[in-house]
Tab-separated table of C-alpha atoms and ligand atoms in Angstrom:
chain	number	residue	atom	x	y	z
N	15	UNK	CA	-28.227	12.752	-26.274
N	16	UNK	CA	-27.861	16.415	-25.266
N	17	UNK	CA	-24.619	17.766	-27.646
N	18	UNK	CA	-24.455	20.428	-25.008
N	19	UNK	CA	-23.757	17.962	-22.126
N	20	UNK	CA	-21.302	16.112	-24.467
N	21	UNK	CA	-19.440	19.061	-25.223
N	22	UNK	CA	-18.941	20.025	-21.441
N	23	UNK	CA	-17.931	16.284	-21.000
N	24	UNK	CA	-15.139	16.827	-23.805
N	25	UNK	CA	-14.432	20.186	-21.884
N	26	UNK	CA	-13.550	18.393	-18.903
N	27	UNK	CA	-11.609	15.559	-19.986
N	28	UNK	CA	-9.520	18.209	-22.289
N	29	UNK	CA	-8.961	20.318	-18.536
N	30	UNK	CA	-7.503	16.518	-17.298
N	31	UNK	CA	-5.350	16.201	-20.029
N	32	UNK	CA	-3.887	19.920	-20.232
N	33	UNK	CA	-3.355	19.462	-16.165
N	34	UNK	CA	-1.963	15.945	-16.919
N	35	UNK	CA	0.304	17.151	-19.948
N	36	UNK	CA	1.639	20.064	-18.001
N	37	UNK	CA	2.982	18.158	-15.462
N	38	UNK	CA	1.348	21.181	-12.880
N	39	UNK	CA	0.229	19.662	-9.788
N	40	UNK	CA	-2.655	21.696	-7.904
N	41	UNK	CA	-1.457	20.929	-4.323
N	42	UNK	CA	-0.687	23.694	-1.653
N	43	UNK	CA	2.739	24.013	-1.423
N	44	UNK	CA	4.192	23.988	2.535
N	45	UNK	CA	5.234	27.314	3.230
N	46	UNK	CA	8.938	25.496	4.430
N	47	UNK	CA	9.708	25.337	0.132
N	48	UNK	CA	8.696	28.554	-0.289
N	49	UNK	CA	11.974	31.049	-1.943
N	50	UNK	CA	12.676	33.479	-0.583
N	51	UNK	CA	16.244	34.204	-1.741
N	52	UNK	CA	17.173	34.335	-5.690
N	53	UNK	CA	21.133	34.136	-5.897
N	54	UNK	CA	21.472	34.008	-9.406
N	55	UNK	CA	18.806	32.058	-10.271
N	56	UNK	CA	18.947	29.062	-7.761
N	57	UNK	CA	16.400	29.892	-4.992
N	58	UNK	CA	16.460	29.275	-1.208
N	59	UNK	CA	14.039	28.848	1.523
N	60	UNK	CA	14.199	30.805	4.742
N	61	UNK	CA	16.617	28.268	6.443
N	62	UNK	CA	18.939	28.368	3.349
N	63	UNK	CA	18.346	25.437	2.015
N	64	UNK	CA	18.102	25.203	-2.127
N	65	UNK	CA	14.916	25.145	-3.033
N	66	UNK	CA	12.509	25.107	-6.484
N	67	UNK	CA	10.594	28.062	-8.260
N	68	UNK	CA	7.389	27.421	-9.849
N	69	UNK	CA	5.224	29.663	-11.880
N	70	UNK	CA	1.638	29.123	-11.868
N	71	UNK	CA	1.984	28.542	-16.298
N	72	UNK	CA	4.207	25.470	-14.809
N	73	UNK	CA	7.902	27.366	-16.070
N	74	UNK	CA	10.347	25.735	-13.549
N	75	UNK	CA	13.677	27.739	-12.296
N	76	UNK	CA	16.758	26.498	-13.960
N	77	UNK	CA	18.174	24.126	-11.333
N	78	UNK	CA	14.888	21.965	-11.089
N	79	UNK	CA	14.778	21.819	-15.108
N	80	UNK	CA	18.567	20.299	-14.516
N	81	UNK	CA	17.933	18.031	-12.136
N	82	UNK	CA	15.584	16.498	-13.990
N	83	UNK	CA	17.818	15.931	-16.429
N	84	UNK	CA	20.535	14.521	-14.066
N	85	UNK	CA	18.150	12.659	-11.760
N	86	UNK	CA	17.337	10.896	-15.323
N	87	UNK	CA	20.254	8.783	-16.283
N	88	UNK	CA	21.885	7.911	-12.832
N	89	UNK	CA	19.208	7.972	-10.133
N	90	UNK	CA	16.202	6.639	-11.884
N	91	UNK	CA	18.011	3.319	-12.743
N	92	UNK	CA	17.158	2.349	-9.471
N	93	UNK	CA	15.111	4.863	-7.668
N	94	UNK	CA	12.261	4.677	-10.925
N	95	UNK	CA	11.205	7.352	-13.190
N	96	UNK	CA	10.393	10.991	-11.534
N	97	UNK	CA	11.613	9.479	-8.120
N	98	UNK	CA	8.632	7.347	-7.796
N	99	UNK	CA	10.890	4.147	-6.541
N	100	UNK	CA	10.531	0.706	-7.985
N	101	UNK	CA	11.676	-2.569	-7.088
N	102	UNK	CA	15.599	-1.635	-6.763
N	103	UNK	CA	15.331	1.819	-4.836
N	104	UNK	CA	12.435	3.705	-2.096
N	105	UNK	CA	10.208	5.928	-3.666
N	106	UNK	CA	11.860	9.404	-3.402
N	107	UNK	CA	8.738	11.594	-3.416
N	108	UNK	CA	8.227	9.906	-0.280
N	109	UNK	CA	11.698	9.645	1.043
N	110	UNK	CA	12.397	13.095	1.018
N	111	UNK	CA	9.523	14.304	2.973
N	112	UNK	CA	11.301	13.184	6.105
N	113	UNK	CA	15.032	13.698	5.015
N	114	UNK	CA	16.918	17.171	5.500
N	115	UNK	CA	18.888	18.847	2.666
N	116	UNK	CA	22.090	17.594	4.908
N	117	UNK	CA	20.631	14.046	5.502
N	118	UNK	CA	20.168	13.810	1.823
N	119	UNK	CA	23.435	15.208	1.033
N	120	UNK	CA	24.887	12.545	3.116
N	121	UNK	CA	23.338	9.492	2.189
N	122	UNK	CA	24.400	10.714	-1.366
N	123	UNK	CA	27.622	11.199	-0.733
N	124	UNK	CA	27.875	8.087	1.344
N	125	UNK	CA	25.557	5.553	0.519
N	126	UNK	CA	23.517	3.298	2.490
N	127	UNK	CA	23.278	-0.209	3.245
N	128	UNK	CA	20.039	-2.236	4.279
N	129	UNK	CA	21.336	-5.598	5.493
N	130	UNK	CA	19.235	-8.549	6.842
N	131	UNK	CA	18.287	-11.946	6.102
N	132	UNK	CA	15.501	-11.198	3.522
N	133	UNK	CA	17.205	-8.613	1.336
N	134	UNK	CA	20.304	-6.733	0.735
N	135	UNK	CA	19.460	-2.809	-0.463
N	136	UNK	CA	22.376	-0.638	-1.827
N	137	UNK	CA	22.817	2.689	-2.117
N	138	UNK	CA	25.818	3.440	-3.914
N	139	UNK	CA	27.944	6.404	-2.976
N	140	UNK	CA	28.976	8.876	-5.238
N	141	UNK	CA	31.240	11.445	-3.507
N	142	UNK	CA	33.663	11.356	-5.788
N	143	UNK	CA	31.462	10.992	-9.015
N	144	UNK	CA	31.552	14.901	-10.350
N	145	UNK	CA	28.869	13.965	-12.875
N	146	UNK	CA	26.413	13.560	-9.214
N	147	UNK	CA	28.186	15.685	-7.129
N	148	UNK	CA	28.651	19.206	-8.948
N	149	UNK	CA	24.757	18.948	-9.571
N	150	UNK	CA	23.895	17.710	-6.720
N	151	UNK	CA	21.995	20.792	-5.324
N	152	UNK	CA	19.941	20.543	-8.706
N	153	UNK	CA	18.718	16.821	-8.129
N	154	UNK	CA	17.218	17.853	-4.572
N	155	UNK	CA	15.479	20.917	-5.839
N	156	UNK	CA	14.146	18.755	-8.782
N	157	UNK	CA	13.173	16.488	-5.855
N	158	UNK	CA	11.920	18.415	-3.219
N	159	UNK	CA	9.563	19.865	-5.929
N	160	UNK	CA	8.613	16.243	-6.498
N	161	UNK	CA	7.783	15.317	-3.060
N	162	UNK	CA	6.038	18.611	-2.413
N	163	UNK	CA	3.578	18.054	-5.498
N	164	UNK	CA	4.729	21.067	-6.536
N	165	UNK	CA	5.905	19.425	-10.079
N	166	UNK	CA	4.030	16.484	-11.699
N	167	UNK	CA	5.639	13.845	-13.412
N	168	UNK	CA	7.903	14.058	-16.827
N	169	UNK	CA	9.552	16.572	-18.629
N	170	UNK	CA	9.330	20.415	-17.123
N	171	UNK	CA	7.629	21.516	-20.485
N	172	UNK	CA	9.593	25.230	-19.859
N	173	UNK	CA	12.137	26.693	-17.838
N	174	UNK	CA	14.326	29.607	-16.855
N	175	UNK	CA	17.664	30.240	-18.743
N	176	UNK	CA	20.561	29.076	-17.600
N	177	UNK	CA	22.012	31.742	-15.932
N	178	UNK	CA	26.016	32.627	-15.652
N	179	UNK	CA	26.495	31.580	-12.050
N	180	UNK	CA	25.188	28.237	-13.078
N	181	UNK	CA	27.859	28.124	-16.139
N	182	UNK	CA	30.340	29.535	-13.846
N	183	UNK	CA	30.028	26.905	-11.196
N	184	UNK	CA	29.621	23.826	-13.594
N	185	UNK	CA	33.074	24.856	-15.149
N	186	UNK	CA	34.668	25.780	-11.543
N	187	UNK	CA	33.082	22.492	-10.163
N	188	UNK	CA	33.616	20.115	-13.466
N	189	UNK	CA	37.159	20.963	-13.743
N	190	UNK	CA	39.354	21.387	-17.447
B	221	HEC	C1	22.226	0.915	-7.765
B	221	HEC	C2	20.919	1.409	-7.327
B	221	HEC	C3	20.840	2.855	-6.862
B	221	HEC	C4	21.207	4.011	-7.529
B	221	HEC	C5	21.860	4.129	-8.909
B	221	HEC	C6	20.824	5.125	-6.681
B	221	HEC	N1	20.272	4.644	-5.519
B	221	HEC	FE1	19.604	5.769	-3.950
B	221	HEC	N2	19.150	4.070	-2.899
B	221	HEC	C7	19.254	2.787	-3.404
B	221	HEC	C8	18.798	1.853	-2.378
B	221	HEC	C9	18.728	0.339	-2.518
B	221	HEC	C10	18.417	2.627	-1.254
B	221	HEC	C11	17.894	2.110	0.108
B	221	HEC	C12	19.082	1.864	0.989
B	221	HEC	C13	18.686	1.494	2.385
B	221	HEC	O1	17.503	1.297	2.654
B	221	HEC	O2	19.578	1.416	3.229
B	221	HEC	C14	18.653	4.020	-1.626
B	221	HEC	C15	18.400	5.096	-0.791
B	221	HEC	C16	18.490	6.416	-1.169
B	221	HEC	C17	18.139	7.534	-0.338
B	221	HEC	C18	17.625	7.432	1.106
B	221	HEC	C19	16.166	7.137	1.126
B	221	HEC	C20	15.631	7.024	2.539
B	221	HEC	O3	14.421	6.783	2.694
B	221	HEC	O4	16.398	7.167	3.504
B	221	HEC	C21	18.338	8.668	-1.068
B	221	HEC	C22	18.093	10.110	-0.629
B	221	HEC	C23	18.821	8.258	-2.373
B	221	HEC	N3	18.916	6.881	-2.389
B	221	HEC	C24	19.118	9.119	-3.399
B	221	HEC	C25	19.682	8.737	-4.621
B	221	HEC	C26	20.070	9.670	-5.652
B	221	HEC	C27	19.888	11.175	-5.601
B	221	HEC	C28	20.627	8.916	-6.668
B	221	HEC	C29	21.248	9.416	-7.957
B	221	HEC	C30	22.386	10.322	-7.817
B	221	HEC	C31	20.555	7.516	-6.255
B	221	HEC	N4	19.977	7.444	-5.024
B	221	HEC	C32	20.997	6.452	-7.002
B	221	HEC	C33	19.717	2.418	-4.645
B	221	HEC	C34	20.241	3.279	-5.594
């Protein structure tokens, strides 16, 4: 037994676990995510669309820290933990690398129905639920960064501040 070979061993595993723990996932990102616009904090890509900020030390923009935190309590009752899906809702890592920002907006909004002699899948809407709506931009970033493998599972371990646009629109949006 070599200690040297051991210790590398140990060296390794510890790299897993620090990638693992961060929740940083190595993949290329497409170039369609990238931001190119700040406004305040919330990013956008070069068609406009909302989109997530990532810093190589893993610190995640404000809006994809919050939609973590609102995917978690409404969406992931059905759609599983971090969007992975489970028996009541599609995988939305997966979902989302064919949907548009307006498709998913709609289907939100809307719901969906899946019909047919073997099952019945529901996908409530929640157009008028201000608790889904008003952060609504903030769930796709969180999952867009998701399906990307941009952001790994759990927790964002740090983020941006909340900036004033953000607390401006939550009040605007959320109403006295
Ligand atoms: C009560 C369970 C339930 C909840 C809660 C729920 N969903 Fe769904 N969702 C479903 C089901 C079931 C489907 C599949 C519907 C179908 O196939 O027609 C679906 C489909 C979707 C789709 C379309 C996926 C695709 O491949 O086209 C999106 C996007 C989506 N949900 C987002 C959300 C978001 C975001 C939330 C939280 C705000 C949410 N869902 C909450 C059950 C749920």
């Amino acid at each position: 037994m070599t200690s040297h070979k051991t210790a590398r061993r140990a060296g390794a595993l510890l790299g897993v676990l620090l990638a693992f723990a961060s929740g940083v996932a190595n993949a290329a990102i497409p170039a369609s995510s990238k931001a190119v616009k700040d406004d305040g904090g919330k990013y956008f890509d070069a068609k406009g669309d909302p989109t997530y900020k990532i810093s190589p030390d893993g610190k995640v923009d404000w809006y994809t820290f919050s939609g973590f935190r609102r995917y978690n309590g409404t969406c992931d009752v059905c759609h599983g933990p971090d969007g992975a899906g489970s028996s009541f809702g599609p995988d939305l890592t997966d979902a989302l690398k064919s949907l548009s920002y307006s498709d998913f907006l709609g289907i939100v909004s809307g719901g969906k129905q899946d019909v047919n002699t073997a099952q019945t899948l529901v996908m409530p809407a929640f157009g008028t639920n201000k608790n889904v709506m008003c952060y609504i931009d903030d769930i796709y970033i969180y999952l867009r960064a998701r399906s990307d493998g941009a952001l790994g599972r759990g927790r964002p371990q740090s983020h941006e501040d909340k900036s004033k646009e953000a607390t401006d629109f939550e009040n605007s949006c959320m109403g006295p």
